[in-house]
Short mmCIF file of C-alpha atoms in Angstrom, two decimals:
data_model
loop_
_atom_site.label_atom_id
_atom_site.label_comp_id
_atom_site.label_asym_id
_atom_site.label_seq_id
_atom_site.Cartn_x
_atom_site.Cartn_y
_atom_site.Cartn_z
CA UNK A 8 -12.12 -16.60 10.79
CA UNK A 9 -15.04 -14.73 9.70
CA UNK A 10 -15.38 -12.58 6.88
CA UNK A 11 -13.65 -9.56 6.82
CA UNK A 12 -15.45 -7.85 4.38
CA UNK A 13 -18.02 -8.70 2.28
CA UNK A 14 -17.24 -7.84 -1.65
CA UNK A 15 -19.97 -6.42 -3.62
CA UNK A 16 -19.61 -6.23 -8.04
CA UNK A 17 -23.60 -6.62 -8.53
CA UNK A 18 -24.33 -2.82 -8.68
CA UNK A 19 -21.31 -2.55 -11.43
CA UNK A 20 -22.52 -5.61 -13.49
CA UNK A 21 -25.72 -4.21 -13.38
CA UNK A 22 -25.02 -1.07 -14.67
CA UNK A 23 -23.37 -2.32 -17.13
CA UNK A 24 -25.84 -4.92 -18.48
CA UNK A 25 -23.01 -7.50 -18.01
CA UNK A 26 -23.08 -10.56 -15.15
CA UNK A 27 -19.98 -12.91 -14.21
CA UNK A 28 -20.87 -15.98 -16.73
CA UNK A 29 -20.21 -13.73 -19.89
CA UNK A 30 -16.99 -12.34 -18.20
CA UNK A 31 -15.75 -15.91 -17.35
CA UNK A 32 -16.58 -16.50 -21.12
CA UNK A 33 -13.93 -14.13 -22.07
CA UNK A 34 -11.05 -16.02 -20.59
CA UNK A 35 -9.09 -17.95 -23.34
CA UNK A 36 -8.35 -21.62 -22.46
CA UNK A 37 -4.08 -20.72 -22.64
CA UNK A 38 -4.80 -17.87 -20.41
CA UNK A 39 -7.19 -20.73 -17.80
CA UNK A 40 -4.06 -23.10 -18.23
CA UNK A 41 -1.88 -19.92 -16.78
CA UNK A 42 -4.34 -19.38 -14.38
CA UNK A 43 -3.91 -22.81 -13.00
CA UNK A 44 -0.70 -22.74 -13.02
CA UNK A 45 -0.57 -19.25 -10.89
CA UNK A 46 -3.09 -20.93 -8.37
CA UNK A 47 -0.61 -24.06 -8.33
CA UNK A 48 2.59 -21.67 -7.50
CA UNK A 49 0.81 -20.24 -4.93
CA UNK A 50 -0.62 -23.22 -3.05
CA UNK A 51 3.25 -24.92 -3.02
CA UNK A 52 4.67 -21.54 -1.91
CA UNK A 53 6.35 -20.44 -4.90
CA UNK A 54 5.57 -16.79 -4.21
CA UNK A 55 7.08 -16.30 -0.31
CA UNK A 56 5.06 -12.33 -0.26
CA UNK A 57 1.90 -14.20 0.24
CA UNK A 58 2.94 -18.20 1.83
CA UNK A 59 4.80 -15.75 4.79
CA UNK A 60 0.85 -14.85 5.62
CA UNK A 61 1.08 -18.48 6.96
CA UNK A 62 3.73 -17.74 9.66
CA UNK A 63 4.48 -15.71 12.85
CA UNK A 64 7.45 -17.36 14.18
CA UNK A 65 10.06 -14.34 12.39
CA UNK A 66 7.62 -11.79 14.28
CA UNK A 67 9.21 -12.35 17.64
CA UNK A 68 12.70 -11.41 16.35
CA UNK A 69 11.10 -8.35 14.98
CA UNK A 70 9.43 -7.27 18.15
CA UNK A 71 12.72 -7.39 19.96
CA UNK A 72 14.56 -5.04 17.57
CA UNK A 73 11.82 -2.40 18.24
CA UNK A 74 11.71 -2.68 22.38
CA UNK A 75 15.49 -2.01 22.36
CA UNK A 76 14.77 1.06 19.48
CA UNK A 77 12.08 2.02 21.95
CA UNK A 78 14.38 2.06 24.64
CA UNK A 79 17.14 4.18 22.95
CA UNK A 80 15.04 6.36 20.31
CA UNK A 81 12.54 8.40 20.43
CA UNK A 82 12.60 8.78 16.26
CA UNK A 83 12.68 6.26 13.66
CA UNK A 84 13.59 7.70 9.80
CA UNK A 85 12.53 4.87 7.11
CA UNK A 86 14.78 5.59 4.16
CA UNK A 87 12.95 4.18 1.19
CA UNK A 88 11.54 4.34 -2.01
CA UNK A 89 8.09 2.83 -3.61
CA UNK A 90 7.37 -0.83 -2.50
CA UNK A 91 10.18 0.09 0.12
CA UNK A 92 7.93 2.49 1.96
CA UNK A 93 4.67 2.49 0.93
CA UNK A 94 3.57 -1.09 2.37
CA UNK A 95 5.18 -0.05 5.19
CA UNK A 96 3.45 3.59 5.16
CA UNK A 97 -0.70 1.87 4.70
CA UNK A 98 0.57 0.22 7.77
CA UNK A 99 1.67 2.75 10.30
CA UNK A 100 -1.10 5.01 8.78
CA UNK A 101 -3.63 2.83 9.73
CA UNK A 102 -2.91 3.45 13.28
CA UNK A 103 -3.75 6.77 12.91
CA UNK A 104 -1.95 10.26 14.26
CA UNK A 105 -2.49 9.58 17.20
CA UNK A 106 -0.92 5.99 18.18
CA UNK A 107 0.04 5.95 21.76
CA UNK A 108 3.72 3.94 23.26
CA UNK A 109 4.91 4.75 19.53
CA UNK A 110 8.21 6.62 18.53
CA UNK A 111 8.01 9.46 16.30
CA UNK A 112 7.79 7.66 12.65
CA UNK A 113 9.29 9.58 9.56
CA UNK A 114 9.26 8.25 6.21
CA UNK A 115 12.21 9.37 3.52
CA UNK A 116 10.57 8.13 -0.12
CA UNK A 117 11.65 11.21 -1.77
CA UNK A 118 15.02 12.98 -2.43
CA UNK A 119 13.34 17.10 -1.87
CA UNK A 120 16.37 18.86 -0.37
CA UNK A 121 13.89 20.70 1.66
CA UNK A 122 12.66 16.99 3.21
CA UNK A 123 15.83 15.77 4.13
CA UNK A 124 17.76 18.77 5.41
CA UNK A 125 15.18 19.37 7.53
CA UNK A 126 15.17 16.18 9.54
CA UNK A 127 18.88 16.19 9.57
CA UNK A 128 18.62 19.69 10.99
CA UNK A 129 15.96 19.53 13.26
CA UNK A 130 15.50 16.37 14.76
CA UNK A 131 17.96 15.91 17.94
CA UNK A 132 20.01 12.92 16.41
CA UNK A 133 21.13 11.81 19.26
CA UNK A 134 17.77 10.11 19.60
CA UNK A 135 17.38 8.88 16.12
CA UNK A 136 17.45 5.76 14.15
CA UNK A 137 17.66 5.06 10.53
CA UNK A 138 15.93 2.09 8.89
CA UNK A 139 17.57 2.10 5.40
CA UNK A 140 15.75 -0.11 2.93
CA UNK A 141 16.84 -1.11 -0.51
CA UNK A 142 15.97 -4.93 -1.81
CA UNK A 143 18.57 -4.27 -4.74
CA UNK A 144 21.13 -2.42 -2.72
CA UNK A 145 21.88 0.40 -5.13
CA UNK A 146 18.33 2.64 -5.21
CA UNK A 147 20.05 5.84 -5.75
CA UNK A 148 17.96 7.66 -3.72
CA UNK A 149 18.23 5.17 -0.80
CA UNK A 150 21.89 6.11 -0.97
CA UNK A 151 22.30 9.40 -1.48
CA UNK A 152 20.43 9.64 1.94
CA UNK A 153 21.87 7.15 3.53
CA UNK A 154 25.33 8.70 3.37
CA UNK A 155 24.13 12.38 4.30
CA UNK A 156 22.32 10.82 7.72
CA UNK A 157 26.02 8.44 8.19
CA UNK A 158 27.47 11.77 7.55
CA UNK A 159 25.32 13.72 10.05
CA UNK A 160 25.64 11.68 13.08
CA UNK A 161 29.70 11.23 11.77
CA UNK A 162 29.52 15.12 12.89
CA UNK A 163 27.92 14.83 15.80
CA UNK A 164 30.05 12.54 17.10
CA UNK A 165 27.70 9.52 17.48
CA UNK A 166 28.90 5.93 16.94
CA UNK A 167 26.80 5.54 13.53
CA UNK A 168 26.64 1.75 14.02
CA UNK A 169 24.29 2.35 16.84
CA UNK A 170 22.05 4.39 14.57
CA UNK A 171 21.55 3.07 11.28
CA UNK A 172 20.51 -0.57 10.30
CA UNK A 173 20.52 -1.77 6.82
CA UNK A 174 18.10 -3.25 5.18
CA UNK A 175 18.88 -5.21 2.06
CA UNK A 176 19.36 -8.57 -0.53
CA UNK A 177 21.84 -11.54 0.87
CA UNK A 178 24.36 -10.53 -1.22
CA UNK A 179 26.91 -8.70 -2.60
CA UNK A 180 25.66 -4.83 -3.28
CA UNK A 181 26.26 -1.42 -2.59
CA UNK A 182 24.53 -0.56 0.62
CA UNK A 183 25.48 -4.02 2.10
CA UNK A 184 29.10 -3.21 1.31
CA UNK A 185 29.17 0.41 2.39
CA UNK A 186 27.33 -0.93 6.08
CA UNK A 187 29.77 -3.73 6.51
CA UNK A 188 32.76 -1.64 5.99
CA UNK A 189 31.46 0.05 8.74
CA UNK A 190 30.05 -2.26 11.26
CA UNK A 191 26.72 -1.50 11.16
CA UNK A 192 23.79 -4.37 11.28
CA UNK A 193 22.02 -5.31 8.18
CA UNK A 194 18.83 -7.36 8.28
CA UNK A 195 18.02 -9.33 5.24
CA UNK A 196 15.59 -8.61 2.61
CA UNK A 197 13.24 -12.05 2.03
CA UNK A 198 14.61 -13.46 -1.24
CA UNK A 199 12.21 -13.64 -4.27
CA UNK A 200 9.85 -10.99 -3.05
CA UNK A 201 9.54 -7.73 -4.93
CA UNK A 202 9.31 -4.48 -3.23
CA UNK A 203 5.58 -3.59 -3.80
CA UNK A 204 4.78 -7.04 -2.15
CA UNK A 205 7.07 -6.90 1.02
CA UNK A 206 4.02 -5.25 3.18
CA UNK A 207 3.72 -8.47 4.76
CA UNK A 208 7.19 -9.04 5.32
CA UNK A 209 9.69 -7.26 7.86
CA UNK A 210 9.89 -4.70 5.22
CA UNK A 211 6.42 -3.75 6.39
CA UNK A 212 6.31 -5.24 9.67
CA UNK A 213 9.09 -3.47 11.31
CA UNK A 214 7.51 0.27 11.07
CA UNK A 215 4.28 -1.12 12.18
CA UNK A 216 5.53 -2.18 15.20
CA UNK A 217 7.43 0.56 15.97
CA UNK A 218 3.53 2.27 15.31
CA UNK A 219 1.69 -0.49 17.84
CA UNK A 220 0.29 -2.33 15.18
CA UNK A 221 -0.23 -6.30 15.91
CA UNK A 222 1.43 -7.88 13.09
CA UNK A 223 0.38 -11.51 14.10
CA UNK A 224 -3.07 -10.18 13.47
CA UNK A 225 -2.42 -8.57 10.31
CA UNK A 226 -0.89 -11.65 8.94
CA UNK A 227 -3.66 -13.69 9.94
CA UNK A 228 -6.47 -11.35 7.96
CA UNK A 229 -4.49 -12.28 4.80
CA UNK A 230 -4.06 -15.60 5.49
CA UNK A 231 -7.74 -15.83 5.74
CA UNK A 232 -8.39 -14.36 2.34
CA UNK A 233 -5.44 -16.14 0.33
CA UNK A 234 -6.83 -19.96 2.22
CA UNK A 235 -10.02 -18.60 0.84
CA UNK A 236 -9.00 -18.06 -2.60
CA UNK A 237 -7.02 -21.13 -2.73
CA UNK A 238 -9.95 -23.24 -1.64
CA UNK A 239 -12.16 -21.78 -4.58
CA UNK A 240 -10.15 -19.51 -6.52
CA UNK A 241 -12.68 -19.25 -9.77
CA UNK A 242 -15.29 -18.35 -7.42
CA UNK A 243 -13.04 -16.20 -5.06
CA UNK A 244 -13.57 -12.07 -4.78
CA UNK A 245 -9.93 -11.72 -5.97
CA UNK A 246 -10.99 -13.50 -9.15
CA UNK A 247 -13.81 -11.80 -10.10
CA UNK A 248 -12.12 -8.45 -9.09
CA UNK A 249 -9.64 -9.19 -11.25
CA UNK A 250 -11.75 -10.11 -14.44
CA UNK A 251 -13.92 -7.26 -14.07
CA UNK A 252 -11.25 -4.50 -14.03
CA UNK A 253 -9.51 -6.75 -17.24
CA UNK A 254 -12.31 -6.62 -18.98
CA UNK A 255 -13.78 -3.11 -18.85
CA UNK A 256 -9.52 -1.86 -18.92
CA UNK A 257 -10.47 -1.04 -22.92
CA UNK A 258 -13.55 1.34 -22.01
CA UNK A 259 -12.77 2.20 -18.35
CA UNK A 260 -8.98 2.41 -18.67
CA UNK A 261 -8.89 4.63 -15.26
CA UNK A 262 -9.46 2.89 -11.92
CA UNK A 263 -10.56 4.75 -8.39
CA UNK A 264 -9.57 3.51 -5.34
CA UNK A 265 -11.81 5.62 -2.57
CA UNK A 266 -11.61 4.09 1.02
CA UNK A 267 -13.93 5.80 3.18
CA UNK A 268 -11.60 6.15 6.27
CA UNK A 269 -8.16 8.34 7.15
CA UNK A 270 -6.73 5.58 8.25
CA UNK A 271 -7.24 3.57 4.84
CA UNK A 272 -5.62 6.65 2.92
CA UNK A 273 -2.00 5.50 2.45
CA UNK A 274 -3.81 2.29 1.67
CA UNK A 275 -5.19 3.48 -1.35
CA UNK A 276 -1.53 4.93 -2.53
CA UNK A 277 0.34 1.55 -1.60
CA UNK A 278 -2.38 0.38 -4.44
CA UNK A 279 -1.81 2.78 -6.79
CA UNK A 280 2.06 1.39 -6.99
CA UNK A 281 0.88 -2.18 -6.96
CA UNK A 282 -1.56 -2.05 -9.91
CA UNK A 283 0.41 0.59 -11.82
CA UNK A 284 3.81 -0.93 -11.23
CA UNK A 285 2.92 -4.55 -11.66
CA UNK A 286 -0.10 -4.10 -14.79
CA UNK A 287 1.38 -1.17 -16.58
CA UNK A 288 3.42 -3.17 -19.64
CA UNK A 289 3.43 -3.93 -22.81
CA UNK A 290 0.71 -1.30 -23.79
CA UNK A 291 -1.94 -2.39 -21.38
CA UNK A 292 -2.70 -2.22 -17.60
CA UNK A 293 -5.56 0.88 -16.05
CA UNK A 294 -4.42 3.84 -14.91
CA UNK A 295 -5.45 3.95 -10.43
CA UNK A 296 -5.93 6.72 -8.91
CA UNK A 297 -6.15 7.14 -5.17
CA UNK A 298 -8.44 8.90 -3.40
CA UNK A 299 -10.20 8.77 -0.08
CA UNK A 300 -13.73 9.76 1.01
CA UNK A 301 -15.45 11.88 2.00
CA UNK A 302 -12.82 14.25 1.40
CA UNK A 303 -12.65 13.74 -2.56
CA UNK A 304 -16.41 14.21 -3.06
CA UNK A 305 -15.51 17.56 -2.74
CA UNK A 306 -13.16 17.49 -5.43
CA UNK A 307 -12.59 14.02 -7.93
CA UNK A 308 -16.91 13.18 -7.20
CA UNK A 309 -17.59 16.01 -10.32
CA UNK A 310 -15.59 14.24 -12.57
CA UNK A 311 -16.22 11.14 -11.53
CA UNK A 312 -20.09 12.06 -11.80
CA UNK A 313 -20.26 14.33 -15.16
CA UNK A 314 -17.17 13.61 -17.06
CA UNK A 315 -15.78 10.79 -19.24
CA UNK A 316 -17.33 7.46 -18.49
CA UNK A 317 -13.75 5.86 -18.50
CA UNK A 318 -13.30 5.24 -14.86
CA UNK A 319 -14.17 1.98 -12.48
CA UNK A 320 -14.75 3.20 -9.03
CA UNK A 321 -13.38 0.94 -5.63
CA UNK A 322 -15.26 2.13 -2.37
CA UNK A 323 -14.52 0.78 0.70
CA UNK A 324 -16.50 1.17 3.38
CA UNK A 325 -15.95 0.25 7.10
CA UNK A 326 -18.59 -0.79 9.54
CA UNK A 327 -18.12 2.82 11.25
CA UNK A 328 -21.94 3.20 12.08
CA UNK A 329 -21.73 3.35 15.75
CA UNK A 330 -18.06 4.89 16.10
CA UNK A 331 -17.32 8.93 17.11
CA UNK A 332 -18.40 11.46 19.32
CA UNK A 333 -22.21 12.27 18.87
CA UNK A 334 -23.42 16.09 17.84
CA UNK A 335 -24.92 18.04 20.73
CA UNK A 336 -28.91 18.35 20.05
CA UNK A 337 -28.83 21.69 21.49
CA UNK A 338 -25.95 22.99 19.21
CA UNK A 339 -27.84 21.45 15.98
CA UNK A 340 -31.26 23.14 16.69
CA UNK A 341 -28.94 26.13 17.05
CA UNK A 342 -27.69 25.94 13.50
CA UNK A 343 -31.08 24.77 12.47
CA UNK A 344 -29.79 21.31 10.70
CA UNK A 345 -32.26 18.99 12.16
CA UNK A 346 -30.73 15.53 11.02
CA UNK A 347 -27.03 16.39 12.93
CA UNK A 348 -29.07 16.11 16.17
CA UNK A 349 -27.42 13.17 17.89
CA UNK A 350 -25.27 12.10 15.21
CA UNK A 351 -21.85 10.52 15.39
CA UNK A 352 -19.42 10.94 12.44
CA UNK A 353 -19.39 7.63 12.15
CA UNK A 354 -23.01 7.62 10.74
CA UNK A 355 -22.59 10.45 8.65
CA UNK A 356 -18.93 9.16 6.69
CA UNK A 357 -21.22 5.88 6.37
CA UNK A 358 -23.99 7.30 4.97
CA UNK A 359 -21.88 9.83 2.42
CA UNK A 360 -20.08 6.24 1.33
CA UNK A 361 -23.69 4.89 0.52
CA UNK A 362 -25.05 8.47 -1.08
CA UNK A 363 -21.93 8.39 -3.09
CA UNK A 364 -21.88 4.96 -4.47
CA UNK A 365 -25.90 5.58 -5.43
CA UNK A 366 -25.01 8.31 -7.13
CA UNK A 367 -22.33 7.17 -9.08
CA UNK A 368 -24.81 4.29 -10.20
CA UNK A 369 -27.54 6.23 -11.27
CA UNK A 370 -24.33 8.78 -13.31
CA UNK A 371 -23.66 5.27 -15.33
CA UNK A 372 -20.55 4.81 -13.12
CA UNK A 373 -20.14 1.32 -12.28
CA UNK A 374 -19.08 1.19 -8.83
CA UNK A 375 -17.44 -2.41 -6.85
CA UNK A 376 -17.85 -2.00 -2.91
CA UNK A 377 -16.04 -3.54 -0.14
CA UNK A 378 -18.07 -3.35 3.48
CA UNK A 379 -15.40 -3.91 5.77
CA UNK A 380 -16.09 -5.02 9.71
CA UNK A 381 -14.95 -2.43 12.04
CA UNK A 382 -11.50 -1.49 11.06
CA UNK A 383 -8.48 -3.71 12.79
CA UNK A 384 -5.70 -5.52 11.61
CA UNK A 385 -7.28 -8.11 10.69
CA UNK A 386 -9.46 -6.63 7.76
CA UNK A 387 -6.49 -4.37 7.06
CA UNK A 388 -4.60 -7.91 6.48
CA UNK A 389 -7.30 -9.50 4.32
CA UNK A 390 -7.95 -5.82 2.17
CA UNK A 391 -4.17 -6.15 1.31
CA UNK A 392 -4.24 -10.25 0.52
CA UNK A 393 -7.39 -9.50 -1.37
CA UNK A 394 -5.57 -6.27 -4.00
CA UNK A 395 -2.20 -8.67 -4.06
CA UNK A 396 -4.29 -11.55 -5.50
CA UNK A 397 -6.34 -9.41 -7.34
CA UNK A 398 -2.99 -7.95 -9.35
CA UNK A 399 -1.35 -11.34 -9.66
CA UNK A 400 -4.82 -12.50 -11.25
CA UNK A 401 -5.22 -9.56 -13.76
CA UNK A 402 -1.22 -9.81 -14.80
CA UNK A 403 -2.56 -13.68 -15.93
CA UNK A 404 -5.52 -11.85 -17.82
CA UNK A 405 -3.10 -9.05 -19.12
CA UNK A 406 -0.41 -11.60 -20.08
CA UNK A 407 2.05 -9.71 -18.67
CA UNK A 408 5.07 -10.20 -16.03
CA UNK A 409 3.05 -9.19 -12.91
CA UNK A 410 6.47 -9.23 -10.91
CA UNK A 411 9.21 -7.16 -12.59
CA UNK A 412 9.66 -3.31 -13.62
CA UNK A 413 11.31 -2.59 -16.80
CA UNK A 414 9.94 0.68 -17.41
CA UNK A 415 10.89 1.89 -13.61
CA UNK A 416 14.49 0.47 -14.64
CA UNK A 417 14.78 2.46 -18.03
CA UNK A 418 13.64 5.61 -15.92
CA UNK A 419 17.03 4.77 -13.41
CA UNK A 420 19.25 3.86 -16.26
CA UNK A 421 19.01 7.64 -17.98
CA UNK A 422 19.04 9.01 -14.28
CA UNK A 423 22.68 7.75 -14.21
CA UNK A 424 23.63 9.15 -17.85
CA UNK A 425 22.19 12.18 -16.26
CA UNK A 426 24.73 11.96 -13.77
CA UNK A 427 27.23 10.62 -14.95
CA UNK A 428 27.33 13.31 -18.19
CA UNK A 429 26.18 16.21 -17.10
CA UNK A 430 26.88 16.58 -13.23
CA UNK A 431 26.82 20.21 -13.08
CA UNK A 432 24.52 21.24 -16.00
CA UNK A 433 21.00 22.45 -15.74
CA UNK A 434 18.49 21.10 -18.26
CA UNK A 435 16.30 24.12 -18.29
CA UNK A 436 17.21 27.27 -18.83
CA UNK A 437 15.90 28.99 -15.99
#
């Protein structure tokens, strides 16, 4: 397969007087001897979130499920938090609003009242299904609204076994028990893969085909990437993406993600979890920030431009030259802007990406840049490869546990004291 995109760190090295050699001298040998070891677990499979890349033969079952949804359903609620949804969410977004032979998609990642009383009040639930998704089994907030939707078609007199499938761990847990006391189908959660690295399992795979996306394909842009990496990894974009963002996390502790494209915008927030969630321990890890252009050079450019140099700024950029409806002529002399004459948006989001990343460069801003092909599911595929090797790299660097969550767990634990103590009590006194 051909390259997907084509990864670009020069400008950034070069505005910062650095070049690869003195950031490969950085690397400790005990940190190279981990490194080996994290290229060696990934070539034998040890990691199933990025060997599954490899197959296609699971996708068939998957495609079935959603033909006999599509036949029954017209609306599909995800109920899901974090790595739950938001894989899931870059995927179905990339489709865009207006995805044709798709169901009405709705993802729950949030307990607001507001949210979830108004689906259960407004959608006709006769022609609704719930995806419920919890790897563990006992996310809180995958339960609470799991019960009120069991609840709601309960009251409507619909056989809930028809409407809800479960989504969870092998084993012995909360949701699975709840479902199976009540007949209703439970698919199971790939062992040994956290929930910020599901995308490329069913986890992720199931919305998207509900949304028309080609999962086969999607699978295959990462596979390209991670056979890449594994062939060269030291001299592999993931690598040097890594070491890069390690070694400037001291001075430029804050991290932009910016894809130029709406359809790379939940993108950019399933990355924010992934860096943040997996890099963010032990008093280290970079702080990302999503944002998408050109919309945020009307808002985050300023800062990014005149305030504290502590930032490293990700653009991507897809090959979107020759894509949208051209400008009438006519209409432009009319306004009296001579260079909209003829042009396609395409051109002009294409052109702010390259204004943007110049500027930034010339503000002292180093700036990495990803020129994508035209956008399919290919490069989506290879984009999310490319971030999940990247992380797994800069955990190495970081010496932390790229795959667990402890602080996310503490945050639970005094949830349930919460709960459990004070059921009926306010904390502020308002």
């Amino acid at each position: 397969m051909a390259n997907l995109y084509q990864y670009d760190d020069m400008v950034a090295l070069s505005t910062l007087s650095i070049n690869r050699n003195v950031l490969e001298d950085t690397i400790p040998n005990e940190v190279k001897e981990k490194l080996n070891q994290l290229v060696d677990d990934l070539e034998s499979g040890v990691f199933p979130a990025f060997s599954i890349s490899s197959r296609d033969e699971d996708i068939v079952g998957l495609h079935l499920l959603v033909e006999n949804w599509k036949k029954n359903f017209k609306n599909l609620i995800v109920i899901g938090v974090g790595g739950s949804s938001l894989g899931a969410q870059a995927l179905v977004n990339f489709k865009g609003k207006f995805a044709k032979n798709s169901m009405d998609i709705y993802f729950l990642d949030n307990v607001d009242p507001t949210t979830v009383d108004g689906l259960i009040q407004n959608l006709p639930l006769t022609e609704t299904v719930v995806l419920s998704v919890s790897k563990s089994g006992s996310t809180l907030e995958t339960m609470a609204q799991t019960l009120l939707f069991f609840e709601a078609f309960k009251v409507q007199g619909l056989p809930v076994e028809n409407h809800i499938v479960g989504l969870t761990e092998n084993k012995t847990n909360t949701l699975r028990n709840f479902l199976e006391s009540h007949n209703i189908p439970i698919l199971n959660h790939p062992e040994g893969v956290g929930g910020r690295f599901t995308v490329l399992t069913l986890v992720g795979l199931i919305p998207a085909i509900v949304a028309g996306v080609d999962a086969v394909k999607i699978r295959q842009g990462a596979l390209s990437v991670l056979e890449s990496f594994l062939n060269s990894p030291y001299q592999s974009d993931s690598f040097y993406g890594a070491l890069l963002s390690v070694y400037l996390s001291e001075e430029k502790n804050i991290q932009y993600m910016m894809p130029y494209s709406d359809r790379l915008r939940k993108f950019s927030e399933w990355f924010v979890q992934l860096w943040a969630e997996s890099l963010g321990k032990d008093g280290v890890g970079t702080t990302p920030v999503s944002a998408v252009g050109s919309t945020d050079q009307h808002s985050a450019l300023q800062l990014l431009m005149d305030g504290p140099k502590d930032k490293l700024v990700t653009l991507i950029v897809p090959d979107s030259f020759d894509e949208g409806s051209q400008i009438s002529s006519e209409l432009a002399n009319q306004v009296g802007i001579e260079h909209l004459k003829g042009l396609n948006l395409g051109k002009l989001i294409y052109h702010q990406a390259q204004g943007t990343a110049d500027a930034l460069t010339a503000a002292g801003v180093p700036v990495r840049t990803f020129y994508t092909q035209k956008l399919t599911e290919e490069v989506l595929g290879a984009l999310i490869m490319h971030f999940m090797l990247e992380t797994a790299v800069a955990g190495v660097l970081f010496d932390v546990n790229t795959w667990d969550q402890p602080g996310v767990e503490e945050g639970k634990k005094r949830t349930l004291e919460y709960l459990m103590t004070s059921h009926n009590e306010k904390k502020a006194p308002v």
